Amino acid sequence: MSTRTPLIAGNWKMFKTCSEAVSTAAALVKSAADVSGRDVLIAPPYTALYPVSEVLAGSRVSLGAQNLFWEKEGAFTGEISAAMLASAGCRYVIIGHSERRQYFNETDETVNRRIQAALKGALIPVFCVGESEQARDSGQTFSVLDKQIKNGLKSFFAKDLEKLVIAYEPVWAIGTGKTASSRQAQEVHEFLRSLLDKSLGRELADSIRILYGGSVKPDNIAELMGMPDIDGALVGGASLNADTFSAIVHY
Ligand code: PEP
């Protein structure tokens, strides 16, 4: 039996003004009040982090950001540091989301620097990996993931990564309505855990939470969560509505 606490995370992407974010967060706090034995997290856009942190204070729902920059401070217009996120109430930060890799040229190397900065700043990274449709169709899923994990976690020791969360998000399943089957997702999660075992040791591999992301909905979450190596979900579209996200949280 796994001792890993499930984590259900909502990625709000570039949606919601401050007032929309506050009212969705307030509704979620209410509906998640009875949840136990699992962690819940929402990642609103930067502008809404602080107002949402006030709504989440003392609740069961944690706050995360969707990215960060690795420098502490300086002339980096438009960027935001780990300390700034922590001061806005964040506990987690999503790093290496496929939309960042695809539209903003993030690479395994910059993802690695962001993970370093997050850990230094006492934030918990939610490190995203996932293969494209083309990679899956050409049988390269495992080699792509191997490279993303090895490069993203380069130079870390197991002791640095105790809190790390990994999110497996097949790019072809994000926002497309196509979910990986629970069997496909389990196969990859098992592979990721074996990679962690080889490079960082069994203890870490057994304790790290690996989330699945890609068109998770209230009607597919229970089956996914029934898989032995799936420890939660990173939810995009279906996290924007408090009732829908709450149904996922209560799987
Ligand atoms: C995501 O944004 O990480 C995601 C998985 O999106 P969706 O649930 O909409 O596929």
CSV table of N, CA and C in Angstrom, one decimal, residues 93-235:
chain,number,residue,atom,x,y,z
A,93,VAL,N,5.0,25.4,-6.9
A,93,VAL,CA,5.2,26.1,-8.2
A,93,VAL,C,5.3,25.1,-9.4
A,94,ILE,N,4.4,25.3,-10.4
A,94,ILE,CA,4.5,24.4,-11.5
A,94,ILE,C,5.7,24.8,-12.4
A,95,ILE,N,6.5,23.8,-12.8
A,95,ILE,CA,7.7,24.1,-13.6
A,95,ILE,C,7.7,23.2,-14.8
A,96,GLY,N,8.0,23.8,-16.0
A,96,GLY,CA,8.2,23.0,-17.2
A,96,GLY,C,6.9,22.5,-17.9
A,97,HIS,N,5.8,23.2,-17.6
A,97,HIS,CA,4.6,22.8,-18.3
A,97,HIS,C,4.8,22.8,-19.8
A,98,SER,N,4.1,21.9,-20.5
A,98,SER,CA,4.4,21.8,-21.9
A,98,SER,C,4.0,23.0,-22.7
A,99,GLU,N,3.1,23.8,-22.1
A,99,GLU,CA,2.8,25.1,-22.8
A,99,GLU,C,3.9,26.1,-22.7
A,100,ARG,N,4.6,26.0,-21.6
A,100,ARG,CA,5.8,26.9,-21.4
A,100,ARG,C,6.9,26.4,-22.4
A,101,ARG,N,7.1,25.1,-22.5
A,101,ARG,CA,8.1,24.5,-23.4
A,101,ARG,C,7.8,24.8,-24.8
A,102,GLN,N,6.5,24.7,-25.2
A,102,GLN,CA,6.0,24.9,-26.6
A,102,GLN,C,6.0,26.3,-27.0
A,103,TYR,N,5.4,27.2,-26.2
A,103,TYR,CA,5.2,28.6,-26.6
A,103,TYR,C,6.3,29.6,-26.2
A,104,PHE,N,7.0,29.2,-25.1
A,104,PHE,CA,8.0,30.2,-24.5
A,104,PHE,C,9.4,29.6,-24.5
A,105,ASN,N,9.6,28.6,-25.4
A,105,ASN,CA,11.0,28.1,-25.6
A,105,ASN,C,11.7,27.6,-24.3
A,106,GLU,N,11.0,27.1,-23.3
A,106,GLU,CA,11.6,26.6,-22.2
A,106,GLU,C,12.2,25.2,-22.5
A,107,THR,N,13.4,25.0,-22.0
A,107,THR,CA,14.1,23.7,-22.3
A,107,THR,C,14.4,22.9,-21.0
A,108,ASP,N,14.9,21.7,-21.2
A,108,ASP,CA,15.2,20.9,-20.0
A,108,ASP,C,16.2,21.7,-19.1
A,109,GLU,N,17.1,22.4,-19.7
A,109,GLU,CA,18.1,23.1,-18.9
A,109,GLU,C,17.5,24.3,-18.1
A,110,THR,N,16.6,25.0,-18.7
A,110,THR,CA,16.0,26.1,-18.0
A,110,THR,C,15.1,25.6,-16.9
A,111,VAL,N,14.4,24.5,-17.2
A,111,VAL,CA,13.6,23.8,-16.3
A,111,VAL,C,14.4,23.4,-15.0
A,112,ASN,N,15.6,22.9,-15.3
A,112,ASN,CA,16.5,22.5,-14.2
A,112,ASN,C,16.8,23.7,-13.3
A,113,ARG,N,17.1,24.8,-13.9
A,113,ARG,CA,17.5,26.0,-13.2
A,113,ARG,C,16.3,26.5,-12.3
A,114,ARG,N,15.1,26.4,-12.9
A,114,ARG,CA,13.9,26.8,-12.2
A,114,ARG,C,13.6,25.9,-11.0
A,115,ILE,N,13.8,24.6,-11.2
A,115,ILE,CA,13.6,23.6,-10.1
A,115,ILE,C,14.6,24.0,-8.9
A,116,GLN,N,15.9,24.2,-9.3
A,116,GLN,CA,16.9,24.6,-8.3
A,116,GLN,C,16.4,25.9,-7.5
A,117,ALA,N,15.9,26.9,-8.2
A,117,ALA,CA,15.5,28.1,-7.6
A,117,ALA,C,14.3,27.9,-6.7
A,118,ALA,N,13.4,27.0,-7.1
A,118,ALA,CA,12.2,26.8,-6.3
A,118,ALA,C,12.6,26.1,-5.0
A,119,LEU,N,13.4,25.1,-5.1
A,119,LEU,CA,13.8,24.4,-3.9
A,119,LEU,C,14.6,25.3,-2.9
A,120,LYS,N,15.5,26.1,-3.5
A,120,LYS,CA,16.2,27.0,-2.7
A,120,LYS,C,15.3,28.0,-2.0
A,121,GLY,N,14.2,28.3,-2.6
A,121,GLY,CA,13.2,29.3,-2.1
A,121,GLY,C,12.1,28.6,-1.3
A,122,ALA,N,12.3,27.3,-0.9
A,122,ALA,CA,11.4,26.5,-0.1
A,122,ALA,C,10.0,26.4,-0.7
A,123,LEU,N,10.0,26.4,-2.1
A,123,LEU,CA,8.7,26.1,-2.8
A,123,LEU,C,8.8,24.6,-3.3
A,124,ILE,N,7.7,24.0,-3.4
A,124,ILE,CA,7.6,22.6,-3.9
A,124,ILE,C,7.4,22.6,-5.4
A,125,PRO,N,8.4,22.2,-6.1
A,125,PRO,CA,8.2,22.2,-7.6
A,125,PRO,C,7.2,21.1,-8.0
A,126,VAL,N,6.3,21.4,-9.0
A,126,VAL,CA,5.5,20.4,-9.7
A,126,VAL,C,6.1,20.3,-11.1
A,127,PHE,N,7.0,19.4,-11.3
A,127,PHE,CA,7.9,19.3,-12.4
A,127,PHE,C,7.1,18.5,-13.5
A,128,CYS,N,6.8,19.2,-14.6
A,128,CYS,CA,6.0,18.5,-15.7
A,128,CYS,C,6.9,17.9,-16.8
A,129,VAL,N,6.5,16.7,-17.1
A,129,VAL,CA,7.1,16.0,-18.3
A,129,VAL,C,6.0,15.4,-19.1
A,130,GLY,N,6.4,15.1,-20.4
A,130,GLY,CA,5.3,14.5,-21.2
A,130,GLY,C,5.8,14.5,-22.7
A,131,GLU,N,5.3,13.5,-23.4
A,131,GLU,CA,5.7,13.3,-24.8
A,131,GLU,C,4.7,13.9,-25.7
A,132,SER,N,5.1,14.3,-26.9
A,132,SER,CA,4.2,14.8,-27.9
A,132,SER,C,3.5,13.6,-28.6
A,133,GLU,N,2.5,13.9,-29.4
A,133,GLU,CA,1.8,12.8,-30.1
A,133,GLU,C,2.7,12.1,-31.0
A,134,GLN,N,3.6,12.9,-31.7
A,134,GLN,CA,4.5,12.4,-32.7
A,134,GLN,C,5.5,11.4,-32.0
A,135,ALA,N,6.0,11.8,-30.8
A,135,ALA,CA,6.9,11.0,-30.1
A,135,ALA,C,6.2,9.7,-29.7
A,136,ARG,N,5.0,9.7,-29.3
A,136,ARG,CA,4.3,8.5,-28.9
A,136,ARG,C,4.1,7.6,-30.1
A,137,ASP,N,3.6,8.2,-31.2
A,137,ASP,CA,3.3,7.4,-32.4
A,137,ASP,C,4.6,6.8,-33.0
A,138,SER,N,5.8,7.4,-32.7
A,138,SER,CA,7.0,6.8,-33.3
A,138,SER,C,7.7,6.0,-32.3
A,139,GLY,N,7.0,5.7,-31.2
A,139,GLY,CA,7.6,4.7,-30.2
A,139,GLY,C,8.7,5.4,-29.3
A,140,GLN,N,8.7,6.7,-29.2
A,140,GLN,CA,9.8,7.4,-28.5
A,140,GLN,C,9.4,7.9,-27.1
A,141,THR,N,8.2,7.5,-26.6
A,141,THR,CA,7.7,8.0,-25.3
A,141,THR,C,8.7,7.9,-24.2
A,142,PHE,N,9.3,6.7,-24.0
A,142,PHE,CA,10.2,6.4,-22.9
A,142,PHE,C,11.5,7.2,-23.1
A,143,SER,N,12.0,7.3,-24.3
A,143,SER,CA,13.3,8.0,-24.5
A,143,SER,C,13.1,9.5,-24.2
A,144,VAL,N,12.0,10.0,-24.7
A,144,VAL,CA,11.7,11.5,-24.4
A,144,VAL,C,11.6,11.7,-22.9
A,145,LEU,N,10.9,10.9,-22.2
A,145,LEU,CA,10.7,11.1,-20.8
A,145,LEU,C,12.0,10.9,-20.0
A,146,ASP,N,12.8,9.9,-20.5
A,146,ASP,CA,14.1,9.7,-19.8
A,146,ASP,C,15.0,10.9,-19.9
A,147,LYS,N,15.0,11.5,-21.1
A,147,LYS,CA,15.8,12.7,-21.3
A,147,LYS,C,15.2,13.9,-20.4
A,148,GLN,N,13.9,14.1,-20.4
A,148,GLN,CA,13.4,15.2,-19.7
A,148,GLN,C,13.7,15.0,-18.2
A,149,ILE,N,13.5,13.8,-17.7
A,149,ILE,CA,13.8,13.6,-16.2
A,149,ILE,C,15.3,13.7,-15.9
A,150,LYS,N,16.1,13.1,-16.7
A,150,LYS,CA,17.6,13.2,-16.4
A,150,LYS,C,18.1,14.6,-16.5
A,151,ASN,N,17.7,15.4,-17.5
A,151,ASN,CA,18.2,16.7,-17.7
A,151,ASN,C,17.5,17.7,-16.6
A,152,GLY,N,16.2,17.5,-16.4
A,152,GLY,CA,15.5,18.3,-15.5
A,152,GLY,C,16.0,18.2,-14.1
A,153,LEU,N,16.4,17.0,-13.7
A,153,LEU,CA,16.9,16.7,-12.3
A,153,LEU,C,18.4,16.6,-12.2
A,154,LYS,N,19.1,17.1,-13.3
A,154,LYS,CA,20.6,17.0,-13.3
A,154,LYS,C,21.2,17.7,-12.1
A,155,SER,N,22.2,17.1,-11.5
A,155,SER,CA,23.0,17.6,-10.4
A,155,SER,C,22.2,17.6,-9.0
A,156,PHE,N,21.0,17.0,-9.0
A,156,PHE,CA,20.3,16.9,-7.7
A,156,PHE,C,20.7,15.6,-7.0
A,157,PHE,N,20.6,15.6,-5.7
A,157,PHE,CA,20.8,14.4,-4.9
A,157,PHE,C,19.4,14.1,-4.3
A,158,ALA,N,19.2,12.8,-4.0
A,158,ALA,CA,17.9,12.4,-3.4
A,158,ALA,C,17.4,13.3,-2.3
A,159,LYS,N,18.4,13.7,-1.4
A,159,LYS,CA,18.0,14.5,-0.3
A,159,LYS,C,17.4,15.9,-0.7
A,160,ASP,N,17.7,16.3,-1.9
A,160,ASP,CA,17.2,17.6,-2.3
A,160,ASP,C,15.8,17.5,-2.8
A,161,LEU,N,15.4,16.3,-3.1
A,161,LEU,CA,14.1,16.1,-3.9
A,161,LEU,C,13.0,15.5,-3.2
A,162,GLU,N,13.1,15.4,-1.8
A,162,GLU,CA,12.1,14.7,-1.0
A,162,GLU,C,10.7,15.3,-1.2
A,163,LYS,N,10.6,16.6,-1.5
A,163,LYS,CA,9.3,17.2,-1.6
A,163,LYS,C,8.8,17.3,-3.1
A,164,LEU,N,9.7,17.0,-4.0
A,164,LEU,CA,9.4,17.2,-5.4
A,164,LEU,C,8.1,16.4,-5.8
A,165,VAL,N,7.4,17.1,-6.7
A,165,VAL,CA,6.2,16.4,-7.3
A,165,VAL,C,6.5,16.3,-8.8
A,166,ILE,N,6.2,15.2,-9.4
A,166,ILE,CA,6.3,15.1,-10.9
A,166,ILE,C,4.9,15.0,-11.4
A,167,ALA,N,4.7,15.7,-12.6
A,167,ALA,CA,3.4,15.5,-13.3
A,167,ALA,C,3.7,15.0,-14.6
A,168,TYR,N,3.1,13.8,-14.9
A,168,TYR,CA,3.2,13.3,-16.3
A,168,TYR,C,2.0,13.8,-17.1
A,169,GLU,N,2.3,14.6,-18.1
A,169,GLU,CA,1.3,15.2,-18.9
A,169,GLU,C,1.6,14.9,-20.4
A,170,PRO,N,1.0,13.9,-20.9
A,170,PRO,CA,1.2,13.7,-22.4
A,170,PRO,C,0.7,14.8,-23.1
A,171,VAL,N,1.5,15.5,-24.0
A,171,VAL,CA,1.1,16.7,-24.6
A,171,VAL,C,-0.2,16.5,-25.4
A,172,TRP,N,-0.3,15.3,-26.0
A,172,TRP,CA,-1.5,15.1,-26.9
A,172,TRP,C,-2.8,15.0,-26.1
A,173,ALA,N,-2.7,14.9,-24.8
A,173,ALA,CA,-3.9,14.8,-23.9
A,173,ALA,C,-4.3,16.1,-23.2
A,174,ILE,N,-3.4,17.1,-23.4
A,174,ILE,CA,-3.7,18.4,-22.7
A,174,ILE,C,-4.7,19.3,-23.4
A,175,GLY,N,-5.8,19.5,-22.8
A,175,GLY,CA,-6.8,20.4,-23.4
A,175,GLY,C,-7.5,19.8,-24.7
A,176,THR,N,-7.3,18.6,-24.9
A,176,THR,CA,-7.8,18.0,-26.2
A,176,THR,C,-9.0,17.1,-25.9
A,177,GLY,N,-9.3,16.8,-24.7
A,177,GLY,CA,-10.4,15.9,-24.4
A,177,GLY,C,-9.9,14.4,-24.5
A,178,LYS,N,-8.7,14.2,-25.1
A,178,LYS,CA,-8.2,12.8,-25.2
A,178,LYS,C,-7.4,12.5,-23.9
A,179,THR,N,-7.9,11.6,-23.1
A,179,THR,CA,-7.2,11.2,-21.9
A,179,THR,C,-6.4,9.9,-22.2
A,180,ALA,N,-5.2,9.9,-21.6
A,180,ALA,CA,-4.5,8.6,-21.7
A,180,ALA,C,-5.3,7.6,-20.9
A,181,SER,N,-5.4,6.4,-21.4
A,181,SER,CA,-6.2,5.4,-20.6
A,181,SER,C,-5.4,5.2,-19.3
A,182,SER,N,-6.1,4.6,-18.3
A,182,SER,CA,-5.5,4.4,-17.0
A,182,SER,C,-4.3,3.5,-17.2
A,183,ARG,N,-4.4,2.5,-18.1
A,183,ARG,CA,-3.4,1.5,-18.3
A,183,ARG,C,-2.1,2.2,-18.9
A,184,GLN,N,-2.4,3.1,-19.9
A,184,GLN,CA,-1.3,3.9,-20.6
A,184,GLN,C,-0.6,4.7,-19.5
A,185,ALA,N,-1.4,5.4,-18.7
A,185,ALA,CA,-0.8,6.3,-17.7
A,185,ALA,C,0.0,5.5,-16.7
A,186,GLN,N,-0.6,4.4,-16.2
A,186,GLN,CA,0.1,3.6,-15.2
A,186,GLN,C,1.5,3.1,-15.8
A,187,GLU,N,1.5,2.7,-17.0
A,187,GLU,CA,2.7,2.2,-17.6
A,187,GLU,C,3.8,3.2,-17.6
A,188,VAL,N,3.4,4.5,-17.9
A,188,VAL,CA,4.4,5.6,-17.8
A,188,VAL,C,4.8,5.9,-16.4
A,189,HIS,N,3.8,6.0,-15.5
A,189,HIS,CA,4.2,6.3,-14.1
A,189,HIS,C,5.1,5.2,-13.5
A,190,GLU,N,4.9,4.0,-13.9
A,190,GLU,CA,5.8,2.9,-13.4
A,190,GLU,C,7.2,3.1,-14.0
A,191,PHE,N,7.2,3.5,-15.2
A,191,PHE,CA,8.5,3.7,-15.9
A,191,PHE,C,9.2,4.9,-15.2
A,192,LEU,N,8.5,6.0,-14.9
A,192,LEU,CA,9.1,7.1,-14.3
A,192,LEU,C,9.7,6.8,-12.9
A,193,ARG,N,8.9,6.0,-12.2
A,193,ARG,CA,9.4,5.6,-10.8
A,193,ARG,C,10.6,4.7,-10.9
A,194,SER,N,10.7,3.9,-12.0
A,194,SER,CA,11.9,3.0,-12.1
A,194,SER,C,13.1,3.9,-12.5
A,195,LEU,N,12.8,4.9,-13.3
A,195,LEU,CA,13.9,5.8,-13.6
A,195,LEU,C,14.5,6.5,-12.3
A,196,LEU,N,13.6,6.9,-11.5
A,196,LEU,CA,14.0,7.6,-10.3
A,196,LEU,C,14.7,6.6,-9.4
A,197,ASP,N,14.3,5.4,-9.4
A,197,ASP,CA,14.9,4.4,-8.6
A,197,ASP,C,16.4,4.2,-9.0
A,198,LYS,N,16.6,4.1,-10.3
A,198,LYS,CA,17.9,3.9,-10.9
A,198,LYS,C,18.8,5.1,-10.6
A,199,SER,N,18.3,6.3,-10.7
A,199,SER,CA,19.2,7.5,-10.6
A,199,SER,C,19.3,8.0,-9.2
A,200,LEU,N,18.2,7.9,-8.4
A,200,LEU,CA,18.2,8.5,-7.1
A,200,LEU,C,17.9,7.6,-5.9
A,201,GLY,N,17.6,6.4,-6.2
A,201,GLY,CA,17.4,5.4,-5.1
A,201,GLY,C,15.9,5.1,-4.9
A,202,ARG,N,15.7,3.8,-4.3
A,202,ARG,CA,14.4,3.3,-4.1
A,202,ARG,C,13.6,4.2,-3.2
A,203,GLU,N,14.2,4.6,-2.1
A,203,GLU,CA,13.4,5.4,-1.1
A,203,GLU,C,12.7,6.6,-1.7
A,204,LEU,N,13.5,7.3,-2.5
A,204,LEU,CA,12.9,8.5,-3.1
A,204,LEU,C,11.9,8.1,-4.1
A,205,ALA,N,12.2,7.1,-4.9
A,205,ALA,CA,11.3,6.7,-6.0
A,205,ALA,C,10.0,6.3,-5.4
A,206,ASP,N,10.0,5.6,-4.2
A,206,ASP,CA,8.8,5.2,-3.6
A,206,ASP,C,8.0,6.3,-2.9
A,207,SER,N,8.7,7.4,-2.6
A,207,SER,CA,8.0,8.5,-1.8
A,207,SER,C,7.5,9.6,-2.7
A,208,ILE,N,8.1,9.8,-3.9
A,208,ILE,CA,7.7,10.9,-4.8
A,208,ILE,C,6.3,10.8,-5.3
A,209,ARG,N,5.6,11.9,-5.3
A,209,ARG,CA,4.2,11.8,-5.9
A,209,ARG,C,4.3,12.1,-7.4
A,210,ILE,N,3.7,11.2,-8.2
A,210,ILE,CA,3.6,11.4,-9.6
A,210,ILE,C,2.2,11.6,-10.0
A,211,LEU,N,1.9,12.8,-10.5
A,211,LEU,CA,0.5,13.1,-10.9
A,211,LEU,C,0.3,12.8,-12.4
A,212,TYR,N,-0.9,12.6,-12.7
A,212,TYR,CA,-1.3,12.5,-14.2
A,212,TYR,C,-2.0,13.7,-14.6
A,213,GLY,N,-1.7,14.2,-15.7
A,213,GLY,CA,-2.4,15.4,-16.3
A,213,GLY,C,-2.7,15.2,-17.7
A,214,GLY,N,-3.9,15.7,-18.1
A,214,GLY,CA,-4.3,15.6,-19.5
A,214,GLY,C,-5.8,15.2,-19.6
A,215,SER,N,-6.7,16.3,-19.7
A,215,SER,CA,-8.1,16.1,-19.8
A,215,SER,C,-8.7,15.2,-18.6
A,216,VAL,N,-8.2,15.5,-17.4
A,216,VAL,CA,-8.8,14.8,-16.3
A,216,VAL,C,-10.2,15.5,-16.0
A,217,LYS,N,-11.2,14.7,-15.7
A,217,LYS,CA,-12.5,15.2,-15.5
A,217,LYS,C,-13.1,14.4,-14.4
A,218,PRO,N,-14.3,14.8,-13.9
A,218,PRO,CA,-14.9,14.1,-12.8
A,218,PRO,C,-15.2,12.6,-13.1
A,219,ASP,N,-15.4,12.3,-14.4
A,219,ASP,CA,-15.8,10.9,-14.8
A,219,ASP,C,-14.6,10.0,-15.1
A,220,ASN,N,-13.4,10.6,-15.1
A,220,ASN,CA,-12.3,9.6,-15.3
A,220,ASN,C,-11.3,9.6,-14.2
A,221,ILE,N,-11.4,10.5,-13.2
A,221,ILE,CA,-10.5,10.6,-12.1
A,221,ILE,C,-10.4,9.3,-11.3
A,222,ALA,N,-11.5,8.7,-11.0
A,222,ALA,CA,-11.5,7.6,-10.0
A,222,ALA,C,-10.7,6.4,-10.6
A,223,GLU,N,-10.9,6.2,-11.9
A,223,GLU,CA,-10.2,5.1,-12.6
A,223,GLU,C,-8.7,5.3,-12.6
A,224,LEU,N,-8.3,6.6,-12.9
A,224,LEU,CA,-6.9,6.9,-12.9
A,224,LEU,C,-6.3,6.7,-11.5
A,225,MET,N,-7.1,7.2,-10.5
A,225,MET,CA,-6.6,7.1,-9.1
A,225,MET,C,-6.5,5.7,-8.6
A,226,GLY,N,-7.2,4.8,-9.3
A,226,GLY,CA,-7.1,3.4,-8.9
A,226,GLY,C,-5.8,2.7,-9.3
A,227,MET,N,-5.0,3.4,-10.0
A,227,MET,CA,-3.7,2.8,-10.5
A,227,MET,C,-2.6,2.9,-9.4
A,228,PRO,N,-1.8,1.9,-9.2
A,228,PRO,CA,-0.9,2.0,-8.1
A,228,PRO,C,0.2,3.1,-8.1
A,229,ASP,N,0.5,3.5,-9.3
A,229,ASP,CA,1.6,4.6,-9.4
A,229,ASP,C,1.1,6.0,-9.7
A,230,ILE,N,-0.2,6.1,-9.7
A,230,ILE,CA,-0.8,7.5,-10.0
A,230,ILE,C,-1.2,8.1,-8.6
A,231,ASP,N,-0.6,9.2,-8.3
A,231,ASP,CA,-0.7,9.7,-6.9
A,231,ASP,C,-1.5,11.0,-6.9
A,232,GLY,N,-2.2,11.3,-8.0
A,232,GLY,CA,-3.0,12.5,-8.1
A,232,GLY,C,-3.1,13.0,-9.5
A,233,ALA,N,-3.6,14.3,-9.6
A,233,ALA,CA,-3.8,14.8,-11.0
A,233,ALA,C,-3.5,16.3,-11.0
A,234,LEU,N,-3.0,16.7,-12.2
A,234,LEU,CA,-2.8,18.1,-12.5
A,234,LEU,C,-3.9,18.4,-13.5
A,235,VAL,N,-4.8,19.3,-13.1
A,235,VAL,CA,-6.1,19.5,-13.9
A,235,VAL,C,-6.1,20.9,-14.5
